[in-house]
Short mmCIF file of C-alpha atoms and ligand atoms in Angstrom, two decimals:
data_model
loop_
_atom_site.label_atom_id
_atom_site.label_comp_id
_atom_site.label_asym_id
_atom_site.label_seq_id
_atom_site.Cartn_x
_atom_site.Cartn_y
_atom_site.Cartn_z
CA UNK A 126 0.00 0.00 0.00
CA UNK A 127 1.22 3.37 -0.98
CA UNK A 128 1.64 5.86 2.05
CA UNK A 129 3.41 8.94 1.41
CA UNK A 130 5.10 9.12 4.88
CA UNK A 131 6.28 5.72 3.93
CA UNK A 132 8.36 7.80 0.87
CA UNK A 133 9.19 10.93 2.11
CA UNK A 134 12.68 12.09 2.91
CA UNK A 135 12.73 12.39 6.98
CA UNK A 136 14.52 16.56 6.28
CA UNK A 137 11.72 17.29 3.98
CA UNK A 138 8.71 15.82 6.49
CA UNK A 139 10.18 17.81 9.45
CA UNK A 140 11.21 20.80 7.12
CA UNK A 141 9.59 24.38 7.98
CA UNK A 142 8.74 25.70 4.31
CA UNK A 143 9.80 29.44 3.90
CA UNK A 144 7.08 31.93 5.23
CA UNK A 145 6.79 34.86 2.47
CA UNK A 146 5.23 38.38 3.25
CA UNK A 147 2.60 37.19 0.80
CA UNK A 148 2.33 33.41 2.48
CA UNK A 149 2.01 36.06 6.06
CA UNK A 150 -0.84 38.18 4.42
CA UNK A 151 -2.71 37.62 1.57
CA UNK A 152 -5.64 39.86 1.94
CA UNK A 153 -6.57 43.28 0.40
CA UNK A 154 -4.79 46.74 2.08
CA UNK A 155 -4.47 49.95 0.20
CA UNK A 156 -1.09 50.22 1.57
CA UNK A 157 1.70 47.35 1.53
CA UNK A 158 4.86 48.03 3.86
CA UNK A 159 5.73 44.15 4.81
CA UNK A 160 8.01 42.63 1.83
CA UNK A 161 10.96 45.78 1.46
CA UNK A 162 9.66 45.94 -2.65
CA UNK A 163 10.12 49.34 -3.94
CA UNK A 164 7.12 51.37 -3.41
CA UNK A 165 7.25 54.00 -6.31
CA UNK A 166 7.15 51.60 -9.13
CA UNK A 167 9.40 50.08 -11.77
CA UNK A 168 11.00 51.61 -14.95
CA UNK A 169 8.84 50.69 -17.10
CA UNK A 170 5.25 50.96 -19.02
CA UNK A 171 4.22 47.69 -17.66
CA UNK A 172 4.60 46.93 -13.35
CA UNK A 173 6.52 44.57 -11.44
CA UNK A 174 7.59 45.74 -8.46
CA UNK A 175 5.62 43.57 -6.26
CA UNK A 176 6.53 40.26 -5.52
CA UNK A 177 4.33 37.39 -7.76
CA UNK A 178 1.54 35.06 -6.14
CA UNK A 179 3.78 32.34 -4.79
CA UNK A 180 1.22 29.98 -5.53
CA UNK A 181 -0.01 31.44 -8.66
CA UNK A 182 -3.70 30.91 -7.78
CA UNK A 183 -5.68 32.53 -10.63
CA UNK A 184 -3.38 30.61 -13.09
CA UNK A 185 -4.54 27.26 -11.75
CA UNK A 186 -7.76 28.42 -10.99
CA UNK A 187 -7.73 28.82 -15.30
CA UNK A 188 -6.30 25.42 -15.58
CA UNK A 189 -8.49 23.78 -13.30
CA UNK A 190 -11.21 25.00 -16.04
CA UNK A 191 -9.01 23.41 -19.00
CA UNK A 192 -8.03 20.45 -17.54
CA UNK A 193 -10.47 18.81 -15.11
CA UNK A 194 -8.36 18.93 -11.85
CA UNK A 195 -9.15 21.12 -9.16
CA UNK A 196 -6.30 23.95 -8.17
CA UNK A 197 -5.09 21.80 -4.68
CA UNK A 198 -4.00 19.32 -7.17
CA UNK A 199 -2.11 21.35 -9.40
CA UNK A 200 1.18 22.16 -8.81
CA UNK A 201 3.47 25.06 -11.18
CA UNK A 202 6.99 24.65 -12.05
CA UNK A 203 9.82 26.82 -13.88
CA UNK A 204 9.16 24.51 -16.39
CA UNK A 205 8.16 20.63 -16.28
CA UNK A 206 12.11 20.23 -15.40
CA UNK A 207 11.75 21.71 -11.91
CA UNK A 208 9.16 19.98 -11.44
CA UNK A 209 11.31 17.06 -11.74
CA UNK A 210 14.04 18.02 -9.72
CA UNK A 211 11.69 18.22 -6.74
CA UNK A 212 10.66 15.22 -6.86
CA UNK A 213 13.87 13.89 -6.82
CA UNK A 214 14.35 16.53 -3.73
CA UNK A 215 10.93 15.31 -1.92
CA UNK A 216 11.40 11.81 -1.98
CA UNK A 217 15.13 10.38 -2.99
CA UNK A 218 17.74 10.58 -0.26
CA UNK A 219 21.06 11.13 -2.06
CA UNK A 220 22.86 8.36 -2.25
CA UNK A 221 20.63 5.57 -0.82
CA UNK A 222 17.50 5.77 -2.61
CA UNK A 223 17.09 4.93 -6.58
CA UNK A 224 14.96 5.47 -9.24
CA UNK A 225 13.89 3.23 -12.36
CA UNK A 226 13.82 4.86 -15.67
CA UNK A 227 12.75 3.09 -19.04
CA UNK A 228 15.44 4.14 -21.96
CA UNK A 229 15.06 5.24 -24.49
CA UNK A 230 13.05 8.27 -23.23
CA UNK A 231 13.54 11.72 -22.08
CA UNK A 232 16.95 12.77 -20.64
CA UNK A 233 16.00 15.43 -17.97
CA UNK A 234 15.23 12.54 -15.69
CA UNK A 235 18.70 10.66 -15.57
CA UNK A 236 20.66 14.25 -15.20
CA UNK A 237 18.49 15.12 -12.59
CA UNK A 238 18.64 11.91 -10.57
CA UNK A 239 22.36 12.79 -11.19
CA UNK A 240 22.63 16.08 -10.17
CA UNK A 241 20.44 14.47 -7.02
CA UNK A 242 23.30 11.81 -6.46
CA UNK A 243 20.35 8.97 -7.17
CA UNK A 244 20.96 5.82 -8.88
CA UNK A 245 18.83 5.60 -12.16
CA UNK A 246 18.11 1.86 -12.99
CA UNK A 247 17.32 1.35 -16.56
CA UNK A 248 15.37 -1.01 -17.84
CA UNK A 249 15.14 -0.44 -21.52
CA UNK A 250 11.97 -0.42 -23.16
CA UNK A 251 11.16 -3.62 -25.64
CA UNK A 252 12.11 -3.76 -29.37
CA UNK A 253 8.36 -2.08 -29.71
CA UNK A 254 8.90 1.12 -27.16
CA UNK A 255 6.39 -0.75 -24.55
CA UNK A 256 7.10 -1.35 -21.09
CA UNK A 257 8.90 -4.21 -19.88
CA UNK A 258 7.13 -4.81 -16.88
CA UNK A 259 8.80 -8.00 -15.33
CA UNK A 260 12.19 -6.42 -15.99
CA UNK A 261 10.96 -3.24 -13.92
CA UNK A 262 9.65 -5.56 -11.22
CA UNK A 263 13.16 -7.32 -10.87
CA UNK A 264 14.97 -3.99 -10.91
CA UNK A 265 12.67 -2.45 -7.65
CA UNK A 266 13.85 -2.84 -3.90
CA UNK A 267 13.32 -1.21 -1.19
CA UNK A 268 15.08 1.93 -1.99
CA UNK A 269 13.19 2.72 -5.24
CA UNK A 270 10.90 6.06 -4.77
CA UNK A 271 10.47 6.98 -8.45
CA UNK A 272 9.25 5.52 -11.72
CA UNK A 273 9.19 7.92 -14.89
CA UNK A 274 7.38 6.92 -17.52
CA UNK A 275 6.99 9.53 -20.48
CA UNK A 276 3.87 8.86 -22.26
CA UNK A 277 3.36 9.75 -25.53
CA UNK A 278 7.69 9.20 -25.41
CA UNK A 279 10.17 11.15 -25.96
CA UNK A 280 12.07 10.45 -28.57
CA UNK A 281 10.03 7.54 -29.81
CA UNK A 282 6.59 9.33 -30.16
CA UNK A 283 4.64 6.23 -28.87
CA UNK A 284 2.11 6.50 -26.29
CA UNK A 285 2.77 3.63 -23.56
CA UNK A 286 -0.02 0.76 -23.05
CA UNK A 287 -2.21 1.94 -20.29
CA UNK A 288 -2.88 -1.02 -18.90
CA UNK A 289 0.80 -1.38 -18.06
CA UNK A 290 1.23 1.95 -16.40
CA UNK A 291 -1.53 1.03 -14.38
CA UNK A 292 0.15 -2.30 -13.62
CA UNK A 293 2.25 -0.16 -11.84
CA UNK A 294 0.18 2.11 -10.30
CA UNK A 295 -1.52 -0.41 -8.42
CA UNK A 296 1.38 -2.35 -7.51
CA UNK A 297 4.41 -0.24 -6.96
CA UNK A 298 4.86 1.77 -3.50
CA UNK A 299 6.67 4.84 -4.50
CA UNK A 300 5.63 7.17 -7.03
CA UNK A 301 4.73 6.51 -10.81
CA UNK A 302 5.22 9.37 -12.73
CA UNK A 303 3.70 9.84 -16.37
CA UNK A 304 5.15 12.63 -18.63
CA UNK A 305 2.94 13.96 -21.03
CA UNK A 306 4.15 16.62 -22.33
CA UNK A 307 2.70 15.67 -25.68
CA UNK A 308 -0.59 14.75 -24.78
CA UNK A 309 -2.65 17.62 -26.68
CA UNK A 310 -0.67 15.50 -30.05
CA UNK A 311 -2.26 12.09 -28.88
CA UNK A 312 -5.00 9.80 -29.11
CA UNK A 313 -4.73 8.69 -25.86
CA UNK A 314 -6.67 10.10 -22.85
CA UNK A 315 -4.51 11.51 -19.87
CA UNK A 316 -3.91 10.21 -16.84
CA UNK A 317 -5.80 12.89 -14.50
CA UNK A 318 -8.81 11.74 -14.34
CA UNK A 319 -7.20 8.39 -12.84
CA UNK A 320 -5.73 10.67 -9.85
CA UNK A 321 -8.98 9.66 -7.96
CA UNK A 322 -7.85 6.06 -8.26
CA UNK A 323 -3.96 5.88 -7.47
CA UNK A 324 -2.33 7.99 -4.80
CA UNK A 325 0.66 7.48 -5.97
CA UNK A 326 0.42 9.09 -9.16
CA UNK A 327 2.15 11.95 -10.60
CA UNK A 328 1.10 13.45 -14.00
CA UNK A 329 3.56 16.11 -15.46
CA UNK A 330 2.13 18.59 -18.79
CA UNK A 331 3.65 21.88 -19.88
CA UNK A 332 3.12 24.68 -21.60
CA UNK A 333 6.23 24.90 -23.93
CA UNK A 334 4.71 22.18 -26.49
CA UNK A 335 1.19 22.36 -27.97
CA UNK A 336 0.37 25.96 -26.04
CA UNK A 337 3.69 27.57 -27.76
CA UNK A 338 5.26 28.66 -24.63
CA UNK A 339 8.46 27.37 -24.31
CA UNK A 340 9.74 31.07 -23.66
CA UNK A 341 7.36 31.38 -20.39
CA UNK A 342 8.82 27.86 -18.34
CA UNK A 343 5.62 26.67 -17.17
CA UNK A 344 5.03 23.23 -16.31
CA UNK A 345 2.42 21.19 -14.09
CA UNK A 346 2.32 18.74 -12.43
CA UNK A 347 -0.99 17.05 -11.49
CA UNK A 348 -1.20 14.62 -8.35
CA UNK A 349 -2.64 14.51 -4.97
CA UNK A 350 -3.18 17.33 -2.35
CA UNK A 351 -0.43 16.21 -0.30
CA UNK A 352 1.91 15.60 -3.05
CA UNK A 353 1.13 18.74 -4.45
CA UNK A 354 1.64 20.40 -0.47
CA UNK A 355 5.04 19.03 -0.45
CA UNK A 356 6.23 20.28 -3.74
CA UNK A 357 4.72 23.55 -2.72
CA UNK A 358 6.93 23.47 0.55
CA UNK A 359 10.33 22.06 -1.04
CA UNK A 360 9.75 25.18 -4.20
CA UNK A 361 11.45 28.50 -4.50
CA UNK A 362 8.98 31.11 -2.81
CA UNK A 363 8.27 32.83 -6.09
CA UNK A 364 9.38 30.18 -8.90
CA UNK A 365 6.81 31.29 -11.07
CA UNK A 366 7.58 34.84 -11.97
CA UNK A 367 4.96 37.85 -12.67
CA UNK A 368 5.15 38.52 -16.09
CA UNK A 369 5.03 34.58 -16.65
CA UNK A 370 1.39 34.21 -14.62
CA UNK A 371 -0.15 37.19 -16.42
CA UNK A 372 1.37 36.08 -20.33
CA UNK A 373 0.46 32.73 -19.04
CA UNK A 374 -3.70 33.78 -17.87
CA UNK A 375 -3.83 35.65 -21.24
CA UNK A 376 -2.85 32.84 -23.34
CA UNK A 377 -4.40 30.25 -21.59
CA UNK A 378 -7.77 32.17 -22.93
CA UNK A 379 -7.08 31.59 -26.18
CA UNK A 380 -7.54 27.44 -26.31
CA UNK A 381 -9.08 27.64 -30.00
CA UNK A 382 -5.97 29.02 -31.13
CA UNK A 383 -3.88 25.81 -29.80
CA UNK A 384 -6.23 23.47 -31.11
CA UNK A 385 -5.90 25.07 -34.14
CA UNK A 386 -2.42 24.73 -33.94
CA UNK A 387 -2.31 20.65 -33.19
CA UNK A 388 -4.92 19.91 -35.19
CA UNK A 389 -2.82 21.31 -38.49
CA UNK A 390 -0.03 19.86 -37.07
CA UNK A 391 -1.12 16.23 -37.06
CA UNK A 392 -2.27 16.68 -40.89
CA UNK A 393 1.23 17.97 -41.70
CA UNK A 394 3.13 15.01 -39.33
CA UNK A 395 0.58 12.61 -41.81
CA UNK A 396 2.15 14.37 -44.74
CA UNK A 397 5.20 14.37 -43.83
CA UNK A 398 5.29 10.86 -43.45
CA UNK A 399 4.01 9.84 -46.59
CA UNK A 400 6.83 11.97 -48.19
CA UNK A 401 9.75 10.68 -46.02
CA UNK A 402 8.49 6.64 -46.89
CA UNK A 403 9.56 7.79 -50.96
CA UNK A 404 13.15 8.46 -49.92
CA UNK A 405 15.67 5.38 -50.41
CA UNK A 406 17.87 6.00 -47.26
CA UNK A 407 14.68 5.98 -44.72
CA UNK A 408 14.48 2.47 -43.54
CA UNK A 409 11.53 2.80 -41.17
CA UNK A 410 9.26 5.67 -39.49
CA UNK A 411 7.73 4.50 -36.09
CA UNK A 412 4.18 5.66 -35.25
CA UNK A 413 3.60 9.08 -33.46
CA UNK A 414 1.14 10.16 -31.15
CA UNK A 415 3.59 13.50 -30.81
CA UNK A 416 4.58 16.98 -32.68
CA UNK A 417 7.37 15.08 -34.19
CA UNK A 418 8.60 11.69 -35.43
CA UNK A 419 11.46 8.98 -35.35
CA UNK A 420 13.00 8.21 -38.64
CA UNK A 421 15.24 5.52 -39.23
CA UNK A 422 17.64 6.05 -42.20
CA UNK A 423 20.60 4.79 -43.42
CA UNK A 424 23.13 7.28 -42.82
CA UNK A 425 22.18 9.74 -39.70
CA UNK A 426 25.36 11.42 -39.44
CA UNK A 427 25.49 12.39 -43.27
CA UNK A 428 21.69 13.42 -43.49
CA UNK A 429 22.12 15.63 -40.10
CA UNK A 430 25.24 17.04 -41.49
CA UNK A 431 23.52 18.16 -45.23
CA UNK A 432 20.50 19.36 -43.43
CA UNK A 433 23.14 21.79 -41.55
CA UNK A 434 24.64 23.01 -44.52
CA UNK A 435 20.98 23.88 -45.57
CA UNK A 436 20.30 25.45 -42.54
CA UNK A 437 17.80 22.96 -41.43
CA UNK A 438 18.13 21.36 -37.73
CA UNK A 439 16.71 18.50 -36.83
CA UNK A 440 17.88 15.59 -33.97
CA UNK A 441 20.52 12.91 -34.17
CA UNK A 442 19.04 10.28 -31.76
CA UNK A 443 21.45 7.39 -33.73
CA UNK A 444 23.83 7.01 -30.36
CA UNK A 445 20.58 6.60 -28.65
CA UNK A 446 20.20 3.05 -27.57
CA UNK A 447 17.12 1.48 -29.51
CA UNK A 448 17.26 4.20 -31.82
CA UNK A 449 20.22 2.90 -33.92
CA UNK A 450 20.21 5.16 -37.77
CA UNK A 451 17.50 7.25 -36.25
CA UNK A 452 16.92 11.16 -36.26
CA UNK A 453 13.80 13.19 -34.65
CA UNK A 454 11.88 15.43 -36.63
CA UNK A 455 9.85 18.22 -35.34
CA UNK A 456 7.14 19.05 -37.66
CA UNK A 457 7.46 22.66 -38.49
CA UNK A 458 4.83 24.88 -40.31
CA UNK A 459 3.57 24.03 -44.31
CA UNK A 460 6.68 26.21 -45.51
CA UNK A 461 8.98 24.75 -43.27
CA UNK A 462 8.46 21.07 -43.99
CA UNK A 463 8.44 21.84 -47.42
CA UNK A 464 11.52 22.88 -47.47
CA UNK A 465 12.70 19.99 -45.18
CA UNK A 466 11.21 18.04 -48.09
CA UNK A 467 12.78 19.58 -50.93
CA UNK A 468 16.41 19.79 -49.35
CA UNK A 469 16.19 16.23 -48.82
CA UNK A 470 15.48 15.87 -52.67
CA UNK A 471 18.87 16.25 -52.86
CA UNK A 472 20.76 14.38 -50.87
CA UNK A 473 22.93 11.82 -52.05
C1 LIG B 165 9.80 19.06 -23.84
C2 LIG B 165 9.55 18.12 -22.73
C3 LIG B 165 9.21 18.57 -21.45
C4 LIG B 165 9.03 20.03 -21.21
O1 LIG B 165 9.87 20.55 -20.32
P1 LIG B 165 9.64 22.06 -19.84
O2 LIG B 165 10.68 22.19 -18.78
O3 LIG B 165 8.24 22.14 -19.32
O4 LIG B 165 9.86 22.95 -21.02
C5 LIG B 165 8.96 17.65 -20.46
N1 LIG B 165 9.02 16.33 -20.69
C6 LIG B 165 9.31 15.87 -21.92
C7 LIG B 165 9.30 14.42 -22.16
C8 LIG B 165 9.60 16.75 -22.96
O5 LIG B 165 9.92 16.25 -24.16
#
């Protein structure tokens, strides 16, 4: 049975959070004299000389609306990334405890359990990007706090069977955390709704995918009220800044815009599919439930190196184990995969 005083680092249970002048009073005055902020304004048209929300209320409050989860289960990071660096800060003692991560997949999560001094256990997915559930099983003991899964994956653009995340849900006693921070891209259903159901979930989103805000560093992360009160207590005061919140509330208001967005962007991931099966030196393309997909050619190196010379960036995943020949390919606007197209023409 999952408990999360049976997880939680003994520093971080008996830890006294920072107490902010706006954590002290949070009410309306007319005249505010408690946090040492500069009382005559700040050089410019638009104000920030008071400190930000710490917990960003009327952001969530928004999101609550968007996604289904009510604001004591959201919590806001400087991007998806700090919100998994706390985790690793909440619940891994350095050095003792590990965590199991399922390569190939999204790199922030080893470098973090690094920078954390936590062992990562791999267990690599199967030759089809699926879990491999009795290899995870043999790889937990006692000291395991963390499983990431990132779901639809990153590089490999396949979503991960549900049934086998909730294998581990409703067996494993540390946290199971799903990454989906290309969900708006997928077929699949996310995993909040299921929060109900498994207390030791974790669901991470962003903002820097589908909702073009990559420039803000806003990330969630969706999970029980007392995960989401620890976070809240291991967090900087004021991670999320000012000018973030309020870009953030005005774009968050303009949802037909971003489905806009993903819904031209899965016709043009079709299209460029169809187009990338005609060239001789792509072996295979793997399914994508994501903004981009994972091409397997003959010669990575050379095609990433023309592309270059063209001015045209895309990944080298080929050192990436699993993803042997392969490179990742955002899909870009109707001009810009055109051109991808065309340049490609040429290659040799
Ligand atoms: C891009 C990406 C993120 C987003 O990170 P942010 O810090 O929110 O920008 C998170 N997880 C995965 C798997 C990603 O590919």
């Amino acid at each position: 049975m999952f408990t999360i005083n049976n997880i939680l680092r003994e520093n971080i249970k008996n830890l006294v959070p920072y107490s902010s002048a706006r954590d002290e009073y949070q009410g309306a005055a007319s005249v505010f004299l408690d946090a040492n902020e500069n009382a005559y304004g700040s050089p410019l048209v638009q104000q920030f000389n008071r400190y930000p929300d710490p917990l960003q209320y009327e952001v969530k409050k928004r999101l609550s609306e968007i996604k289904g989860a009510p604001p004591r289960n959201i919590f806001l990071g400087n991007g998806s990334d700090e919100a998994i660096d706390i985790l690793f800060r909440s619940f891994c003692n350095p050095g003792t405890d590990n965590v199991i991560l399922v390569p190939p997949t999204y790199g922030m999560y080893k470098v973090s359990a690094n920078i954390n001094d936590v062992e990562a256990r791999n267990v690599p997915l199967t030759d089809d990007f699926q879990l491999n559930l009795e290899g995870i099983a043999e790889a937990i003991d006692k000291h395991t706090k963390l499983i990431f899964i990132c779901s639809p994956n990153n590089p490999t653009g396949n979503s991960i069977n549900r049934a086998d995340v909730e294998t581990l849900l409703a067996n494993f006693t540390g946290l199971v955390i799903v990454d989906e921070a290309y969900i708006n891209f997928s077929r699949q259903k996310t995993f909040i709704q299921e929060l109900t159901e498994y207390a030791n979930l974790v669901v991470l989103q962003t903002l820097s995918k589908a909702w073009g805000l990559a420039g803000l560093r806003i990330g969630m992360a969706f999970a029980s009220e007392e995960i989401i009160e620890v976070m809240n207590k291991v967090k900087p005061p004021y991670n999320i800044n000012e000018a973030s919140q309020q870009l953030a509330l005005q774009a968050l208001a303009n949802i037909d815009q971003v489905n806009a967005w993903i819904k031209e962007t899965l016709i043009q991931r079709d299209n460029l599919v169809l187009q990338l099966k005609d060239f001789d030196f792509v072996l295979d393309i793997y399914p994508s439930d994501a903004n981009f997909i994972l091409v397997k050619t003959s010669d990575p190196r050379g095609i990433y190196n023309f592309l270059v010379e063209k001015g045209i960036i895309v990944r080298d995943r080929s050192k990436v184990d699993l993803c042997v020949g392969c490179l990742r390919i955002t899909v870009g606007t109707p001009d810009e995969n055109k051109k991808l197209i065309q340049t490609l023409q040429d290659f040799k």
